[in-house]
Coordinates of C-alpha atoms and ligand atoms in Angstrom, one line a residue:
X1 CA 40.0 15.6 11.5
X2 CA 41.6 14.3 8.3
X3 CA 39.7 16.8 6.2
X4 CA 40.6 19.8 8.2
X5 CA 44.3 18.7 8.2
X6 CA 44.3 18.5 4.5
X7 CA 42.5 21.8 4.0
X8 CA 45.3 23.6 5.9
X9 CA 48.0 22.6 3.5
X10 CA 48.8 24.7 0.5
X11 CA 51.3 22.6 -1.3
X12 CA 51.1 22.7 -5.1
X13 CA 53.4 19.9 -6.0
X14 CA 51.0 18.6 -8.6
X15 CA 51.6 21.7 -10.6
X16 CA 55.3 21.4 -10.1
X17 CA 55.1 17.9 -11.3
X18 CA 53.1 18.9 -14.4
X19 CA 55.5 21.7 -15.2
X20 CA 58.5 19.4 -14.8
X21 CA 56.8 16.9 -17.1
X22 CA 56.1 19.7 -19.6
X23 CA 59.7 20.6 -19.7
X24 CA 60.8 17.0 -20.2
X25 CA 58.3 16.4 -22.9
X26 CA 58.6 19.8 -24.4
X27 CA 54.8 20.3 -24.4
X28 CA 52.1 22.0 -22.4
X29 CA 50.9 19.1 -20.2
X30 CA 47.6 20.5 -19.4
X31 CA 45.9 17.2 -18.8
X32 CA 47.8 16.4 -15.6
X33 CA 47.1 19.8 -14.2
X34 CA 43.4 19.6 -15.0
X35 CA 43.2 16.2 -13.4
X36 CA 45.1 17.4 -10.3
X37 CA 42.8 20.4 -9.9
X38 CA 39.7 18.2 -10.4
X39 CA 40.8 15.7 -7.8
X40 CA 41.6 18.5 -5.3
X41 CA 38.1 19.9 -5.6
X42 CA 36.6 16.8 -4.0
X43 CA 39.3 14.5 -2.4
X44 CA 38.2 11.0 -1.6
X45 CA 39.0 8.4 1.0
X46 CA 41.6 6.2 -0.6
X47 CA 42.8 2.9 0.8
X48 CA 46.4 2.1 0.2
X49 CA 46.4 -1.7 0.7
X50 CA 50.2 -2.2 1.0
X51 CA 51.1 0.7 3.3
X52 CA 54.0 -1.1 4.8
X53 CA 55.8 -0.6 1.6
X54 CA 57.9 2.6 1.5
X55 CA 56.9 3.6 -2.0
X56 CA 53.2 3.3 -1.1
X57 CA 53.8 5.3 2.1
X58 CA 55.6 8.0 0.2
X59 CA 52.7 8.2 -2.4
X60 CA 50.1 8.3 0.4
X61 CA 52.0 11.3 1.8
X62 CA 52.1 13.1 -1.5
X63 CA 48.4 12.4 -2.2
X64 CA 47.6 13.8 1.3
X65 CA 50.0 16.8 1.0
X66 CA 48.6 17.7 -2.4
X67 CA 45.1 17.4 -1.1
X68 CA 44.0 14.9 -3.7
X69 CA 43.0 12.1 -1.2
X70 CA 42.4 11.2 2.4
X71 CA 44.7 8.1 2.7
X72 CA 43.7 5.1 4.8
X73 CA 46.7 2.8 5.4
X74 CA 46.4 -1.0 5.6
X75 CA 49.1 -3.0 7.2
X76 CA 50.9 -3.7 10.4
X77 CA 50.7 -0.5 12.5
X78 CA 54.1 -0.8 14.2
X79 CA 55.9 -1.4 10.9
X80 CA 54.1 1.5 9.2
X81 CA 54.8 3.9 12.1
X82 CA 58.5 2.9 12.2
X83 CA 58.8 3.3 8.4
X84 CA 57.2 6.7 8.6
X85 CA 59.5 7.8 11.4
X86 CA 62.7 6.5 9.6
X87 CA 61.7 8.4 6.4
X88 CA 60.3 11.6 8.0
X89 CA 56.8 10.9 6.6
X90 CA 54.0 12.6 8.5
X91 CA 51.1 10.1 8.8
X92 CA 49.5 11.6 11.9
X93 CA 46.2 12.3 10.1
X94 CA 46.0 8.9 8.3
X95 CA 44.1 6.1 9.9
X96 CA 46.0 2.8 10.0
X97 CA 44.1 -0.5 9.9
X98 CA 45.6 -3.9 10.2
X99 CA 42.9 -6.4 9.1
X100 CA 44.7 -9.2 10.9
X101 CA 44.5 -7.5 14.2
X102 CA 42.0 -8.7 16.9
X103 CA 40.6 -5.2 17.0
X104 CA 39.1 -5.8 13.5
X105 CA 37.6 -9.2 14.3
X106 CA 34.0 -7.9 14.1
X107 CA 34.8 -6.1 10.8
X108 CA 36.3 -9.3 9.4
X109 CA 33.1 -11.1 10.4
X110 CA 30.9 -8.5 8.8
X111 CA 32.9 -8.4 5.6
X112 CA 33.2 -12.2 5.6
X113 CA 29.4 -12.6 5.7
X114 CA 29.1 -10.1 2.8
X115 CA 31.7 -11.9 0.9
X116 CA 30.2 -15.3 1.7
X117 CA 26.9 -14.2 0.2
X118 CA 28.6 -13.2 -3.0
X119 CA 30.7 -16.4 -3.3
X120 CA 28.8 -19.1 -1.5
X121 CA 28.0 -20.8 -4.8
X122 CA 31.5 -20.3 -6.1
X123 CA 33.1 -22.8 -3.8
X124 CA 33.8 -20.5 -0.8
X125 CA 32.5 -21.6 2.7
X126 CA 31.7 -19.2 5.5
X127 CA 34.8 -20.0 7.5
X128 CA 37.1 -19.4 4.5
X129 CA 35.2 -16.2 3.6
X130 CA 35.9 -14.6 7.1
X131 CA 39.5 -15.9 7.0
X132 CA 40.1 -14.3 3.6
X133 CA 39.3 -10.9 5.1
X134 CA 42.7 -11.0 6.8
X135 CA 44.1 -10.4 3.3
X136 CA 44.5 -6.7 2.7
X137 CA 43.4 -6.7 -0.9
X138 CA 40.1 -8.4 0.0
X139 CA 39.7 -6.2 3.1
X140 CA 40.4 -3.0 1.1
X141 CA 38.0 -4.0 -1.7
X142 CA 35.4 -4.9 0.9
X143 CA 35.8 -1.4 2.6
X144 CA 35.0 0.2 -0.8
X145 CA 32.1 -2.2 -1.4
X146 CA 30.7 -1.5 2.1
X147 CA 31.1 2.3 1.8
X148 CA 33.9 2.6 4.4
X149 CA 36.2 4.0 1.7
X150 CA 35.8 5.5 -1.8
X151 CA 38.6 3.8 -3.7
X152 CA 41.4 1.4 -3.2
X153 CA 44.8 0.9 -4.8
X154 CA 46.7 -2.4 -4.3
X155 CA 48.8 -4.9 -6.1
X156 CA 52.3 -3.4 -5.9
X157 CA 53.8 -6.5 -4.3
X158 CA 51.9 -9.2 -6.0
X159 CA 51.3 -10.8 -9.3
X160 CA 48.8 -8.7 -11.3
X161 CA 46.3 -11.6 -11.9
X162 CA 46.2 -12.4 -8.2
X163 CA 45.6 -8.8 -7.3
X164 CA 42.8 -8.4 -9.8
X165 CA 40.8 -11.4 -8.6
X166 CA 39.6 -9.9 -5.3
X167 CA 38.3 -6.8 -7.3
X168 CA 36.4 -9.1 -9.6
X169 CA 35.0 -11.2 -6.8
X170 CA 34.2 -8.4 -4.3
X171 CA 33.3 -5.4 -6.5
X172 CA 32.2 -6.9 -9.8
X173 CA 31.3 -5.1 -13.0
X174 CA 29.3 -2.0 -13.8
X175 CA 25.9 -2.7 -15.1
X176 CA 26.0 -3.9 -18.7
X177 CA 29.7 -4.7 -18.7
X178 CA 30.7 -8.2 -19.5
X179 CA 34.5 -8.0 -19.1
X180 CA 36.7 -5.6 -17.4
X181 CA 39.8 -4.3 -19.2
X182 CA 43.0 -2.3 -18.5
X183 CA 44.1 0.9 -20.1
X184 CA 47.3 3.0 -20.0
X185 CA 47.4 6.7 -20.6
X186 CA 50.8 7.7 -22.2
X187 CA 51.9 11.3 -21.9
X188 CA 53.6 11.8 -25.2
X189 CA 55.0 14.7 -27.2
X190 CA 51.9 14.6 -29.4
X191 CA 49.6 14.7 -26.4
X192 CA 47.9 12.0 -24.3
X193 CA 47.5 8.6 -25.9
X194 CA 45.2 5.9 -24.5
X195 CA 46.0 2.2 -25.0
X196 CA 43.8 -0.7 -24.3
X197 CA 43.6 -3.5 -23.4
X198 CA 47.1 -3.6 -22.0
X199 CA 46.5 -5.7 -18.9
X200 CA 43.6 -8.1 -18.7
X201 CA 42.0 -10.0 -21.6
X202 CA 44.3 -12.4 -23.4
X203 CA 42.5 -13.1 -26.7
X204 CA 39.2 -11.2 -26.9
X205 CA 36.6 -12.1 -29.4
X206 CA 35.3 -9.5 -31.8
X207 CA 32.4 -8.7 -29.5
X208 CA 34.7 -8.5 -26.5
X209 CA 37.1 -6.3 -28.4
X210 CA 34.2 -4.0 -29.3
X211 CA 33.2 -3.8 -25.6
X212 CA 36.8 -3.0 -24.6
X213 CA 36.8 -0.2 -27.2
X214 CA 33.6 1.2 -25.8
X215 CA 34.9 1.1 -22.3
X216 CA 38.1 2.8 -23.3
X217 CA 36.1 5.5 -25.2
X218 CA 34.0 6.2 -22.2
X219 CA 37.1 6.6 -20.0
X220 CA 38.7 9.0 -22.5
X221 CA 35.5 11.1 -22.5
X222 CA 35.7 11.2 -18.8
X223 CA 38.9 13.1 -19.2
X224 CA 37.0 15.6 -21.3
X225 CA 38.6 14.4 -24.5
X226 CA 37.0 13.2 -27.7
X227 CA 38.2 9.7 -28.4
X228 CA 39.6 9.2 -31.9
X229 CA 40.2 5.5 -32.2
X230 CA 42.4 3.3 -34.3
X231 CA 41.7 -0.4 -34.1
X232 CA 45.2 -1.9 -34.6
X233 CA 46.4 -4.8 -36.6
X234 CA 49.2 -5.9 -38.9
X235 CA 46.7 -5.4 -41.8
X236 CA 45.2 -2.3 -43.4
X237 CA 41.5 -2.2 -44.2
X238 CA 41.3 -5.8 -45.5
X239 CA 44.8 -6.1 -47.0
X240 CA 45.3 -9.3 -45.1
X241 CA 42.6 -12.0 -45.4
X242 CA 43.4 -13.6 -42.0
X243 CA 41.1 -14.4 -39.1
X244 CA 43.0 -12.1 -36.7
X245 CA 42.7 -9.1 -39.1
X246 CA 39.0 -9.8 -39.8
X247 CA 38.3 -10.0 -36.1
X248 CA 39.5 -6.5 -35.6
X249 CA 37.5 -5.2 -38.6
X250 CA 34.4 -6.9 -37.2
X251 CA 35.0 -5.4 -33.8
X252 CA 35.1 -1.9 -35.4
X253 CA 31.8 -2.6 -37.1
X254 CA 30.2 -3.7 -33.8
X255 CA 31.4 -0.5 -32.1
X256 CA 30.0 1.6 -34.9
X257 CA 26.7 -0.2 -34.7
X258 CA 26.5 0.4 -31.0
X259 CA 27.7 4.0 -31.1
X260 CA 27.4 5.5 -34.7
X261 CA 28.8 8.9 -33.6
X262 CA 32.1 7.5 -32.4
X263 CA 35.2 8.4 -34.5
X264 CA 36.9 5.1 -35.2
X265 CA 38.5 3.1 -38.0
X266 CA 40.5 -0.1 -38.6
X267 CA 41.8 -2.6 -38.9
X268 CA 45.0 -0.7 -39.5
X269 CA 48.7 -0.5 -38.7
X270 CA 49.8 2.1 -36.2
X271 CA 52.1 3.9 -38.6
X272 CA 49.1 4.5 -40.9
X273 CA 47.0 5.7 -38.0
X274 CA 49.6 8.4 -37.2
X275 CA 50.7 9.3 -40.7
X276 CA 48.0 11.6 -42.3
X277 CA 49.8 11.7 -45.6
X278 CA 49.8 8.0 -46.2
X279 CA 46.3 7.7 -44.8
X280 CA 44.9 10.5 -47.1
X281 CA 46.8 9.2 -50.2
X282 CA 46.0 5.6 -49.8
X283 CA 42.8 5.4 -47.7
X284 CA 40.9 8.6 -48.3
X285 CA 37.7 6.9 -47.2
X286 CA 38.9 6.5 -43.7
X287 CA 37.1 8.2 -40.9
X288 CA 40.5 9.0 -39.4
X289 CA 41.6 11.3 -42.2
X290 CA 42.2 14.8 -40.6
X291 CA 41.7 13.3 -37.2
X292 CA 44.4 13.1 -34.5
X293 CA 44.2 9.6 -33.2
X294 CA 44.4 9.5 -29.4
X295 CA 43.1 6.0 -28.6
X296 CA 44.7 2.7 -29.7
X297 CA 42.9 -0.6 -29.4
X298 CA 45.0 -3.7 -29.6
X299 CA 43.9 -7.1 -31.0
X300 CA 45.1 -9.0 -27.9
X301 CA 46.9 -8.6 -24.6
X302 CA 50.4 -9.6 -26.0
X303 CA 50.3 -6.7 -28.5
X304 CA 48.9 -4.1 -26.1
X305 CA 51.2 -5.0 -23.2
X306 CA 54.3 -5.1 -25.3
X307 CA 53.4 -1.8 -27.1
X308 CA 52.9 0.2 -23.9
X309 CA 56.1 -1.1 -22.4
X310 CA 58.1 -0.3 -25.5
X311 CA 56.7 3.2 -25.7
X312 CA 57.5 3.8 -22.0
X313 CA 61.0 2.4 -22.0
X314 CA 62.3 3.4 -25.5
X315 CA 59.9 6.1 -26.5
X316 CA 60.3 7.9 -23.1
X317 CA 56.6 8.4 -22.6
X318 CA 55.3 8.8 -19.1
X319 CA 52.8 6.1 -18.5
X320 CA 49.8 6.5 -16.2
X321 CA 48.0 3.3 -15.3
X322 CA 47.0 0.6 -15.6
X323 CA 43.5 2.1 -15.3
X324 CA 40.9 -0.6 -14.7
X325 CA 37.9 -0.2 -16.9
X326 CA 34.4 -1.6 -16.2
X327 CA 34.5 -2.2 -12.4
X328 CA 31.4 -1.1 -10.5
X329 CA 33.6 0.8 -7.9
X330 CA 37.1 2.3 -8.1
X331 CA 39.7 -0.4 -7.5
X332 CA 43.0 0.0 -9.2
X333 CA 45.7 -2.6 -9.3
X334 CA 49.3 -1.4 -9.6
X335 CA 51.9 -3.0 -11.7
X336 CA 54.4 -5.0 -9.7
X337 CA 57.2 -2.7 -8.5
X338 CA 55.7 0.6 -9.7
X339 CA 57.6 3.8 -8.9
X340 CA 56.4 6.4 -6.4
X341 CA 55.4 8.7 -9.3
X342 CA 53.3 5.9 -10.9
X343 CA 51.6 5.1 -7.6
X344 CA 50.8 8.8 -7.0
X345 CA 49.4 9.0 -10.5
X346 CA 47.2 6.0 -9.8
X347 CA 46.0 7.6 -6.6
X348 CA 45.0 10.6 -8.7
X349 CA 43.2 8.5 -11.2
X350 CA 41.4 6.5 -8.4
X351 CA 40.1 9.7 -6.8
X352 CA 38.8 11.0 -10.2
X353 CA 37.2 7.6 -10.8
X354 CA 35.6 7.7 -7.4
X355 CA 34.3 11.3 -8.1
X356 CA 32.8 10.1 -11.4
X357 CA 31.2 7.0 -10.0
X358 CA 29.8 8.9 -7.1
X359 CA 28.3 11.5 -9.6
X360 CA 26.8 8.7 -11.7
X361 CA 25.2 7.0 -8.8
X362 CA 23.8 10.3 -7.5
X363 CA 22.3 10.8 -11.0
X364 CA 20.9 7.3 -10.9
X365 CA 19.3 7.7 -7.5
X366 CA 17.8 11.1 -8.5
X367 CA 16.0 9.5 -11.4
Ligands
LIG401 N1 36.3 -9.3 -16.7 C1 35.4 -9.6 -15.7 N2 35.4 -10.7 -15.1 C2 36.3 -11.6 -15.4 C3 37.3 -11.3 -16.3 C4 37.3 -10.1 -17.0 N3 38.1 -9.8 -17.9 N4 38.1 -12.4 -16.4 C5 37.7 -13.3 -15.5 N5 36.6 -12.8 -14.9 C6 35.8 -13.4 -13.8 C7 35.6 -14.9 -14.0 O1 34.5 -15.1 -14.8 C8 35.4 -15.3 -12.6 O2 34.1 -15.0 -12.2 P1 33.4 -16.0 -11.1 O3 34.4 -16.5 -10.2 O4 32.4 -15.1 -10.5 O5 32.7 -17.1 -11.9 C9 36.2 -14.3 -11.7 O6 36.5 -13.2 -12.6 C10 37.6 -14.9 -11.3 O7 37.9 -15.9 -12.3 P2 39.2 -16.7 -12.3 O8 38.9 -18.0 -13.0 O9 39.9 -16.8 -11.0 O10 40.0 -15.7 -13.2 P3 40.7 -16.0 -14.6 O11 41.6 -17.2 -14.4 O12 39.7 -16.0 -15.7 O13 41.6 -14.8 -14.6 C11 42.4 -12.7 -15.0 C12 41.2 -13.5 -14.7 C13 43.3 -12.8 -13.7 C14 42.1 -11.2 -15.1 C15 43.1 -13.3 -16.3 O14 42.4 -12.8 -17.4 C16 44.5 -12.9 -16.4 O15 45.4 -13.6 -15.8 N6 44.8 -11.9 -17.3 C17 46.2 -11.5 -17.6 C18 46.8 -10.7 -16.5 C19 48.2 -10.4 -16.9 O16 49.1 -11.2 -16.8 N7 48.4 -9.2 -17.4 C20 49.6 -8.7 -18.0 C21 50.7 -8.2 -17.1 S1 50.1 -7.0 -15.9 C22 50.7 -5.5 -16.3 O17 51.4 -5.2 -17.2 C23 50.4 -4.4 -15.3

């Protein structure tokens, strides 16, 4: 029923949004249009874990109207229905689930058992495991884990670290990944710019920084772009003999060992990364000469988080994210207090992520 309802709508707001953005930025923002079209080709079941929040409800409606997702709303049904009525939001085709309701006792038990199996040797007892399923973030993650939904977005109303833990505990990491990381896509006048890690790892080691870089590169490729990576520091190619600068240079070497084809250089300052003249004149050996850098890797969380916020607030770039990298299934955690536009962008990213992960697992099972 949800699918047929979506199919009948012919709204093209995503294009309107992209054109608006183009005008604001003075560029042809193809990427958002491509992503919107890609999501629409195969919309996914997307859980909105905090559907009793008006911004979330509006985003769910946009995602539905634009045919990018089939929203599933979590929260108190009466509150959600009243909020929808008060704000003329049509949620007729969207299932509403209140994990605390008696109606979902069996589901809580089922999810609780699954969760208990995962966490029984991490200090969680069976009673607690079932009780935790009343929490919408846990319940939403469990829906994805159990195949009842394709992706979940949560976190709008809670501290980022608290919202990320259920994803780590329930979903876990993709095979081969040791640490998840967070990335922002900034839509700038010079084109999309990807920044990592902006949200998760406080002080990564060189090995961890290399892994973060490879995760970011994979994500950039998933948008059909070739990553051109600058590993950022306050030092340029050995100009500072400090442990922090050396760590970044070492991370670059590890990345290069693991993927010799990748276009990457560092450690370097961002002004050098973006100024071809200085780069060519002073560092002609750099792999980034004549390359347009589109991916920035930061030495630690403080640098990454501060940089993206500055670019957003002062530089006027539209920020899409945080995109969580390295999780086995699509869970995305919103930044506290995100706008409707940011939430809708994340819904789009979550759907694309679900499409990719579904394609990957189909390829795996076909082997
Ligand atoms: N990747 C994968 N797994 C991880 C990671 C990671 N980066 N970090 C912790 N884990 C694992 C732990 O090993 C643990 O596993 P286990 O319980 O199975 O043994 C599990 O996740 C939970 O561990 P905790 O001890 O509860 O988590 P921890 O205290 O290590 O915190 C967290 C993890 C929340 C991600 C932490 O790194 C953190 O607080 N990061 C900063 C978040 C933040 O404040 N961001 C900036 C602002 S947010 C914004 O701008 C949108």
